[in-house]
PDB file of C-alpha atoms in Angstrom:
ATOM      1  CA  MET A 162      -3.028  35.001  12.919  1.00  0.00           C
ATOM      2  CA  GLU A 163      -3.942  31.365  13.140  1.00  0.00           C
ATOM      3  CA  ARG A 164      -2.191  29.222  10.559  1.00  0.00           C
ATOM      4  CA  LYS A 165      -4.523  27.426   8.166  1.00  0.00           C
ATOM      5  CA  TYR A 166      -4.140  23.699   7.587  1.00  0.00           C
ATOM      6  CA  THR A 167      -5.914  22.801   4.385  1.00  0.00           C
ATOM      7  CA  TYR A 168      -4.537  19.289   4.063  1.00  0.00           C
ATOM      8  CA  LEU A 169      -6.296  16.657   6.117  1.00  0.00           C
ATOM      9  CA  PHE A 170      -3.415  14.655   7.505  1.00  0.00           C
ATOM     10  CA  PHE A 171      -0.734  17.213   8.292  1.00  0.00           C
ATOM     11  CA  PRO A 172      -1.659  17.701  11.967  1.00  0.00           C
ATOM     12  CA  LEU A 173      -0.429  14.121  12.347  1.00  0.00           C
ATOM     13  CA  LEU A 174       2.989  14.951  10.944  1.00  0.00           C
ATOM     14  CA  LEU A 175       4.872  14.925  14.229  1.00  0.00           C
ATOM     15  CA  LEU A 176       3.710  11.378  14.872  1.00  0.00           C
ATOM     16  CA  PHE A 177       5.828   9.979  12.076  1.00  0.00           C
ATOM     17  CA  TRP A 178       9.215  11.705  12.150  1.00  0.00           C
ATOM     18  CA  ALA A 179      12.389   9.644  12.184  1.00  0.00           C
ATOM     19  CA  CYS A 180      13.269   6.003  12.158  1.00  0.00           C
ATOM     20  CA  THR A 181      16.512   5.611  14.049  1.00  0.00           C
ATOM     21  CA  GLU A 182      18.993   2.786  13.864  1.00  0.00           C
ATOM     22  CA  SER A 183      18.923  -0.256  16.112  1.00  0.00           C
ATOM     23  CA  GLY A 184      21.161  -3.301  16.054  1.00  0.00           C
ATOM     24  CA  GLY A 185      23.623  -1.603  13.700  1.00  0.00           C
ATOM     25  CA  GLU A 186      26.481  -4.033  14.171  1.00  0.00           C
ATOM     26  CA  GLN A 187      24.356  -7.017  13.220  1.00  0.00           C
ATOM     27  CA  ARG A 188      23.150  -5.339  10.060  1.00  0.00           C
ATOM     28  CA  THR A 189      26.550  -4.885   8.506  1.00  0.00           C
ATOM     29  CA  VAL A 190      27.319  -8.600   8.443  1.00  0.00           C
ATOM     30  CA  LEU A 191      24.031 -10.041   7.184  1.00  0.00           C
ATOM     31  CA  GLN A 192      23.707 -11.273   3.633  1.00  0.00           C
ATOM     32  CA  GLN A 193      23.481  -8.575   0.985  1.00  0.00           C
ATOM     33  CA  SER A 194      21.142  -8.572  -1.987  1.00  0.00           C
ATOM     34  CA  ALA A 195      22.157  -9.041  -5.595  1.00  0.00           C
ATOM     35  CA  TYR A 196      21.758  -5.258  -6.105  1.00  0.00           C
ATOM     36  CA  SER A 197      19.271  -5.733  -8.908  1.00  0.00           C
ATOM     37  CA  TYR A 198      17.409  -2.670 -10.087  1.00  0.00           C
ATOM     38  CA  GLY A 199      14.790  -1.608 -12.600  1.00  0.00           C
ATOM     39  CA  ASP A 200      11.547  -3.170 -13.748  1.00  0.00           C
ATOM     40  CA  SER A 201      10.820  -6.870 -13.539  1.00  0.00           C
ATOM     41  CA  ALA A 202       8.140  -9.070 -15.085  1.00  0.00           C
ATOM     42  CA  ASP A 203       5.728  -8.513 -12.201  1.00  0.00           C
ATOM     43  CA  THR A 204       6.009  -4.709 -12.343  1.00  0.00           C
ATOM     44  CA  LEU A 205       5.577  -4.182 -16.085  1.00  0.00           C
ATOM     45  CA  GLY A 206       2.587  -2.019 -16.848  1.00  0.00           C
ATOM     46  CA  LEU A 207       2.611  -0.360 -13.428  1.00  0.00           C
ATOM     47  CA  SER A 208       3.530   3.248 -12.721  1.00  0.00           C
ATOM     48  CA  LYS A 209       6.557   4.000 -10.592  1.00  0.00           C
ATOM     49  CA  ALA A 210       7.278   6.573  -7.874  1.00  0.00           C
ATOM     50  CA  THR A 211      10.474   7.122  -5.905  1.00  0.00           C
ATOM     51  CA  PHE A 212      10.714   9.009  -2.614  1.00  0.00           C
ATOM     52  CA  ALA A 213      13.285   9.608   0.105  1.00  0.00           C
ATOM     53  CA  GLY A 214      11.947  10.634   3.498  1.00  0.00           C
ATOM     54  CA  GLY A 215      14.304   9.365   6.175  1.00  0.00           C
ATOM     55  CA  CYS A 216      14.751   5.761   7.253  1.00  0.00           C
ATOM     56  CA  PHE A 217      13.259   3.466   4.638  1.00  0.00           C
ATOM     57  CA  TRP A 218      11.808   0.973   7.134  1.00  0.00           C
ATOM     58  CA  CYS A 219       8.971   3.283   8.125  1.00  0.00           C
ATOM     59  CA  THR A 220       8.477   4.723   4.648  1.00  0.00           C
ATOM     60  CA  GLU A 221       8.161   1.265   3.130  1.00  0.00           C
ATOM     61  CA  ALA A 222       5.623   0.174   5.751  1.00  0.00           C
ATOM     62  CA  TYR A 223       3.385   3.165   5.048  1.00  0.00           C
ATOM     63  CA  PHE A 224       3.239   2.851   1.277  1.00  0.00           C
ATOM     64  CA  GLU A 225       2.858  -0.916   1.071  1.00  0.00           C
ATOM     65  CA  ARG A 226      -0.421  -0.604   3.016  1.00  0.00           C
ATOM     66  CA  LEU A 227      -2.093   1.572   0.397  1.00  0.00           C
ATOM     67  CA  LYS A 228      -4.694   0.277  -2.032  1.00  0.00           C
ATOM     68  CA  GLY A 229      -3.307   0.347  -5.553  1.00  0.00           C
ATOM     69  CA  VAL A 230       0.307  -0.113  -4.465  1.00  0.00           C
ATOM     70  CA  ASP A 231       1.494  -3.491  -5.700  1.00  0.00           C
ATOM     71  CA  ARG A 232       5.122  -3.404  -4.612  1.00  0.00           C
ATOM     72  CA  VAL A 233       7.494  -1.310  -2.504  1.00  0.00           C
ATOM     73  CA  GLU A 234      11.244  -1.804  -2.270  1.00  0.00           C
ATOM     74  CA  SER A 235      13.727  -0.127   0.025  1.00  0.00           C
ATOM     75  CA  GLY A 236      16.986   0.990  -1.505  1.00  0.00           C
ATOM     76  CA  TYR A 237      19.448   3.740  -2.289  1.00  0.00           C
ATOM     77  CA  THR A 238      19.314   6.415  -4.972  1.00  0.00           C
ATOM     78  CA  GLY A 239      20.168  10.016  -5.756  1.00  0.00           C
ATOM     79  CA  GLY A 240      23.915   9.426  -5.643  1.00  0.00           C
ATOM     80  CA  SER A 241      26.706   8.505  -8.023  1.00  0.00           C
ATOM     81  CA  GLU A 242      28.374   5.555  -6.313  1.00  0.00           C
ATOM     82  CA  GLU A 243      27.975   2.101  -7.830  1.00  0.00           C
ATOM     83  CA  ARG A 244      26.683  -0.824  -5.765  1.00  0.00           C
ATOM     84  CA  PRO A 245      26.296   1.066  -2.465  1.00  0.00           C
ATOM     85  CA  THR A 246      25.957  -0.910   0.752  1.00  0.00           C
ATOM     86  CA  TYR A 247      23.887  -0.076   3.804  1.00  0.00           C
ATOM     87  CA  GLU A 248      27.021   0.407   5.860  1.00  0.00           C
ATOM     88  CA  GLN A 249      28.297   2.986   3.377  1.00  0.00           C
ATOM     89  CA  VAL A 250      25.006   4.838   2.933  1.00  0.00           C
ATOM     90  CA  SER A 251      23.947   4.900   6.592  1.00  0.00           C
ATOM     91  CA  SER A 252      27.345   6.252   7.647  1.00  0.00           C
ATOM     92  CA  GLY A 253      27.120   9.097   5.117  1.00  0.00           C
ATOM     93  CA  LYS A 254      30.002   7.821   2.990  1.00  0.00           C
ATOM     94  CA  THR A 255      28.000   8.059  -0.252  1.00  0.00           C
ATOM     95  CA  SER A 256      25.835  10.678  -1.950  1.00  0.00           C
ATOM     96  CA  HIS A 257      22.830   8.337  -1.941  1.00  0.00           C
ATOM     97  CA  ALA A 258      19.673   8.677   0.155  1.00  0.00           C
ATOM     98  CA  GLU A 259      17.696   5.899   1.809  1.00  0.00           C
ATOM     99  CA  SER A 260      14.684   5.668  -0.484  1.00  0.00           C
ATOM    100  CA  VAL A 261      11.688   3.621  -1.506  1.00  0.00           C
ATOM    101  CA  GLN A 262      10.591   2.688  -4.988  1.00  0.00           C
ATOM    102  CA  ILE A 263       6.862   2.190  -5.402  1.00  0.00           C
ATOM    103  CA  TRP A 264       4.981   0.403  -8.176  1.00  0.00           C
ATOM    104  CA  TYR A 265       1.339   1.387  -8.248  1.00  0.00           C
ATOM    105  CA  ARG A 266      -1.843   1.288 -10.323  1.00  0.00           C
ATOM    106  CA  PRO A 267      -2.871   4.870 -11.146  1.00  0.00           C
ATOM    107  CA  ASP A 268      -6.468   3.817 -11.769  1.00  0.00           C
ATOM    108  CA  VAL A 269      -6.656   2.928  -8.057  1.00  0.00           C
ATOM    109  CA  ILE A 270      -4.318   5.454  -6.422  1.00  0.00           C
ATOM    110  CA  THR A 271      -2.985   8.586  -8.066  1.00  0.00           C
ATOM    111  CA  TYR A 272       0.456  10.118  -7.904  1.00  0.00           C
ATOM    112  CA  ARG A 273      -1.044  13.092  -6.074  1.00  0.00           C
ATOM    113  CA  GLU A 274      -2.354  10.736  -3.387  1.00  0.00           C
ATOM    114  CA  LEU A 275       1.131   9.274  -3.028  1.00  0.00           C
ATOM    115  CA  LEU A 276       2.444  12.820  -2.606  1.00  0.00           C
ATOM    116  CA  GLU A 277      -0.122  13.398   0.153  1.00  0.00           C
ATOM    117  CA  VAL A 278       1.145  10.350   2.022  1.00  0.00           C
ATOM    118  CA  PHE A 279       4.768  11.311   1.458  1.00  0.00           C
ATOM    119  CA  PHE A 280       4.404  14.812   2.881  1.00  0.00           C
ATOM    120  CA  ALA A 281       2.186  13.661   5.755  1.00  0.00           C
ATOM    121  CA  THR A 282       4.624  11.047   7.028  1.00  0.00           C
ATOM    122  CA  HIS A 283       7.909  12.932   7.299  1.00  0.00           C
ATOM    123  CA  ASP A 284       9.201  16.438   7.915  1.00  0.00           C
ATOM    124  CA  PRO A 285      10.056  18.107   4.576  1.00  0.00           C
ATOM    125  CA  THR A 286      11.430  21.231   6.264  1.00  0.00           C
ATOM    126  CA  THR A 287      14.527  19.836   8.001  1.00  0.00           C
ATOM    127  CA  LEU A 288      17.584  19.761   5.767  1.00  0.00           C
ATOM    128  CA  ASN A 289      19.358  16.394   5.816  1.00  0.00           C
ATOM    129  CA  ARG A 290      17.539  15.320   8.934  1.00  0.00           C
ATOM    130  CA  GLN A 291      14.532  13.358  10.168  1.00  0.00           C
ATOM    131  CA  GLY A 292      14.325  13.672  13.939  1.00  0.00           C
ATOM    132  CA  PRO A 293      17.426  12.052  15.424  1.00  0.00           C
ATOM    133  CA  ASP A 294      18.516  10.673  12.026  1.00  0.00           C
ATOM    134  CA  VAL A 295      21.054  13.196  10.767  1.00  0.00           C
ATOM    135  CA  GLY A 296      22.925  13.227   7.466  1.00  0.00           C
ATOM    136  CA  LYS A 297      22.337  13.700   3.754  1.00  0.00           C
ATOM    137  CA  GLN A 298      21.325  10.039   3.531  1.00  0.00           C
ATOM    138  CA  TYR A 299      18.121  11.018   5.374  1.00  0.00           C
ATOM    139  CA  ARG A 300      17.244  13.975   3.153  1.00  0.00           C
ATOM    140  CA  SER A 301      13.764  14.639   1.851  1.00  0.00           C
ATOM    141  CA  ALA A 302      13.611  14.075  -1.899  1.00  0.00           C
ATOM    142  CA  ILE A 303      11.264  13.296  -4.753  1.00  0.00           C
ATOM    143  CA  TYR A 304      12.800  11.561  -7.750  1.00  0.00           C
ATOM    144  CA  TYR A 305      10.404  12.007 -10.656  1.00  0.00           C
ATOM    145  CA  HIS A 306      10.138   9.562 -13.547  1.00  0.00           C
ATOM    146  CA  ASP A 307       8.528  11.844 -16.116  1.00  0.00           C
ATOM    147  CA  GLU A 308       7.551  15.434 -16.708  1.00  0.00           C
ATOM    148  CA  GLU A 309       4.048  14.929 -15.327  1.00  0.00           C
ATOM    149  CA  GLN A 310       5.398  13.700 -11.994  1.00  0.00           C
ATOM    150  CA  ARG A 311       7.746  16.675 -11.858  1.00  0.00           C
ATOM    151  CA  ARG A 312       4.888  19.070 -12.548  1.00  0.00           C
ATOM    152  CA  GLN A 313       2.590  17.512  -9.959  1.00  0.00           C
ATOM    153  CA  ALA A 314       5.282  17.434  -7.281  1.00  0.00           C
ATOM    154  CA  ARG A 315       6.309  21.043  -7.934  1.00  0.00           C
ATOM    155  CA  ASN A 316       2.701  22.262  -7.867  1.00  0.00           C
ATOM    156  CA  TYR A 317       1.898  20.275  -4.735  1.00  0.00           C
ATOM    157  CA  MET A 318       4.854  21.740  -2.856  1.00  0.00           C
ATOM    158  CA  ARG A 319       3.852  25.228  -3.979  1.00  0.00           C
ATOM    159  CA  ALA A 320       0.311  24.612  -2.732  1.00  0.00           C
ATOM    160  CA  LEU A 321       1.643  23.507   0.654  1.00  0.00           C
ATOM    161  CA  GLU A 322       3.796  26.606   0.891  1.00  0.00           C
ATOM    162  CA  ASP A 323       0.948  28.904  -0.167  1.00  0.00           C
ATOM    163  CA  ALA A 324      -1.353  27.320   2.428  1.00  0.00           C
ATOM    164  CA  GLY A 325       1.196  27.828   5.193  1.00  0.00           C
ATOM    165  CA  THR A 326       1.015  24.137   6.023  1.00  0.00           C
ATOM    166  CA  PHE A 327       4.446  24.081   7.621  1.00  0.00           C
ATOM    167  CA  ARG A 328       6.067  26.563   9.959  1.00  0.00           C
ATOM    168  CA  ASN A 329       9.331  26.446   7.991  1.00  0.00           C
ATOM    169  CA  ARG A 330      10.213  26.359   4.314  1.00  0.00           C
ATOM    170  CA  ILE A 331      10.041  23.037   2.454  1.00  0.00           C
ATOM    171  CA  VAL A 332      13.525  21.823   1.511  1.00  0.00           C
ATOM    172  CA  THR A 333      12.522  18.660  -0.356  1.00  0.00           C
ATOM    173  CA  GLU A 334      14.731  18.002  -3.372  1.00  0.00           C
ATOM    174  CA  LEU A 335      12.990  17.533  -6.708  1.00  0.00           C
ATOM    175  CA  LYS A 336      15.248  15.698  -9.116  1.00  0.00           C
ATOM    176  CA  PRO A 337      14.953  13.250 -12.024  1.00  0.00           C
ATOM    177  CA  ALA A 338      15.088   9.601 -11.043  1.00  0.00           C
ATOM    178  CA  SER A 339      18.397   7.840 -11.476  1.00  0.00           C
ATOM    179  CA  LYS A 340      19.541   4.275 -10.893  1.00  0.00           C
ATOM    180  CA  PHE A 341      17.821   2.743  -7.872  1.00  0.00           C
ATOM    181  CA  TRP A 342      19.897   0.201  -5.977  1.00  0.00           C
ATOM    182  CA  ILE A 343      17.768  -2.256  -4.026  1.00  0.00           C
ATOM    183  CA  ALA A 344      18.904  -2.525  -0.422  1.00  0.00           C
ATOM    184  CA  GLU A 345      20.151  -5.716   1.200  1.00  0.00           C
ATOM    185  CA  ASP A 346      17.538  -8.461   1.540  1.00  0.00           C
ATOM    186  CA  TYR A 347      17.072  -8.041   5.276  1.00  0.00           C
ATOM    187  CA  HIS A 348      15.850  -4.470   4.804  1.00  0.00           C
ATOM    188  CA  GLN A 349      12.909  -5.515   2.654  1.00  0.00           C
ATOM    189  CA  ASP A 350       9.647  -5.746   4.658  1.00  0.00           C
ATOM    190  CA  TYR A 351      11.698  -5.101   7.769  1.00  0.00           C
ATOM    191  CA  TYR A 352       8.725  -3.983   9.828  1.00  0.00           C
ATOM    192  CA  ARG A 353       6.738  -7.123   9.028  1.00  0.00           C
ATOM    193  CA  ASN A 354       9.653  -9.526   9.363  1.00  0.00           C
ATOM    194  CA  ASN A 355      11.092  -8.160  12.605  1.00  0.00           C
ATOM    195  CA  PRO A 356       8.178  -7.653  15.024  1.00  0.00           C
ATOM    196  CA  ASP A 357      10.410  -8.332  18.028  1.00  0.00           C
ATOM    197  CA  ASP A 358      13.020  -5.735  17.149  1.00  0.00           C
ATOM    198  CA  PRO A 359      13.081  -3.290  20.098  1.00  0.00           C
ATOM    199  CA  TYR A 360      12.908  -0.302  17.775  1.00  0.00           C
ATOM    200  CA  VAL A 361       9.988  -1.777  15.847  1.00  0.00           C
ATOM    201  CA  ILE A 362       8.123  -2.396  19.095  1.00  0.00           C
ATOM    202  CA  SER A 363       8.739   0.993  20.649  1.00  0.00           C
ATOM    203  CA  ILE A 364       8.819   3.353  17.678  1.00  0.00           C
ATOM    204  CA  THR A 365       7.778   1.955  14.306  1.00  0.00           C
ATOM    205  CA  HIS A 366       4.744  -0.026  15.441  1.00  0.00           C
ATOM    206  CA  PRO A 367       3.027   2.931  17.149  1.00  0.00           C
ATOM    207  CA  LYS A 368       3.711   5.102  14.091  1.00  0.00           C
ATOM    208  CA  VAL A 369       2.260   2.520  11.719  1.00  0.00           C
ATOM    209  CA  LEU A 370      -0.853   2.146  13.876  1.00  0.00           C
ATOM    210  CA  LYS A 371      -1.389   5.917  13.776  1.00  0.00           C
ATOM    211  CA  PHE A 372      -0.814   5.930  10.039  1.00  0.00           C
ATOM    212  CA  GLU A 373      -3.396   3.166   9.564  1.00  0.00           C
ATOM    213  CA  ASP A 374      -5.900   5.149  11.576  1.00  0.00           C
ATOM    214  CA  ALA A 375      -5.252   8.388   9.664  1.00  0.00           C
ATOM    215  CA  PHE A 376      -5.346   6.804   6.205  1.00  0.00           C
ATOM    216  CA  ARG A 377      -7.958   4.145   6.892  1.00  0.00           C
ATOM    217  CA  SER A 378      -9.948   4.932   3.748  1.00  0.00           C
ATOM    218  CA  LYS A 379      -6.875   4.307   1.590  1.00  0.00           C
ATOM    219  CA  LEU A 380      -5.736   1.035   3.164  1.00  0.00           C
ATOM    220  CA  LYS A 381      -5.840  -2.399   1.599  1.00  0.00           C
ATOM    221  CA  PRO A 382      -8.598  -4.471   3.262  1.00  0.00           C
ATOM    222  CA  SER A 383      -6.054  -6.745   4.979  1.00  0.00           C
ATOM    223  CA  TYR A 384      -4.718  -3.762   6.951  1.00  0.00           C
ATOM    224  CA  ILE A 385      -8.050  -2.431   8.156  1.00  0.00           C
ATOM    225  CA  LYS A 386      -8.642  -3.189  11.807  1.00  0.00           C
ATOM    226  CA  GLN A 387     -12.205  -4.218  12.570  1.00  0.00           C
TER     227      GLN A 387
END
C-alpha cells in the first residue's frame, strides 16, 4: 500500500541530512567563546526553543532564515559536563549534543511551525547519526522549556508516526531543557561567515538553497530570492 505523506515538506527530507566536518584541525585552535548561556537583554520577552538535529551549522542556517526568529545560537546541551569544548563534543567525549537555541516571537511563528522545520530538515529515525556524522553528539533531540512545548512535541511526533511519514520509527529524544553552552565564536553564523569553506560550497549551500525554496512562504524578506 502506498505510504501517505500528510506533511508538506517531508519529501524533501533526504536533501538535508548530515553536515560533516571539514577543516577539523584548524577548528580546535581558534579562539573559544566565553561560554555564556541563558537569556540576555535582547532576548527578554521572546520564547525559546532548543533542538539537536546533527551538525549545528546547517541547523542554525535554516532557523535563522525564518520570519519571527530573532536569534539563533549554536552550542552544546543535553549533557552533564561543564564548559564543554567543540573538540570534546565533536569527538564524542561528552554526553552533550550539538544543538541550536532559538529565540522567536510566537505571534509571528509558532512552536508547531518550528517543529515542522525541525523534522523536515534532519532524519529523526537514525539513532545517534545524521548521514556520515556518527555519534551521540549528533542525536536527534527536542529539549522543551515548558509543559506546553513537551505536549506539542509529543503530539507532533505521534501524528508523524500515525501518518506513516517515515519508513522507520522516530527515535528523537524528548527531554527537559538544561544548561545550554554557547559554542565557540567561530561556530556562530558559520554558513554566512565562511562562504569559501569547501564543505559550505559543496554541501551546505545547496541544502540551504533547497530549504529556502521549500519554505519560501516562511522566510524573512531578505532571504527571498526574486
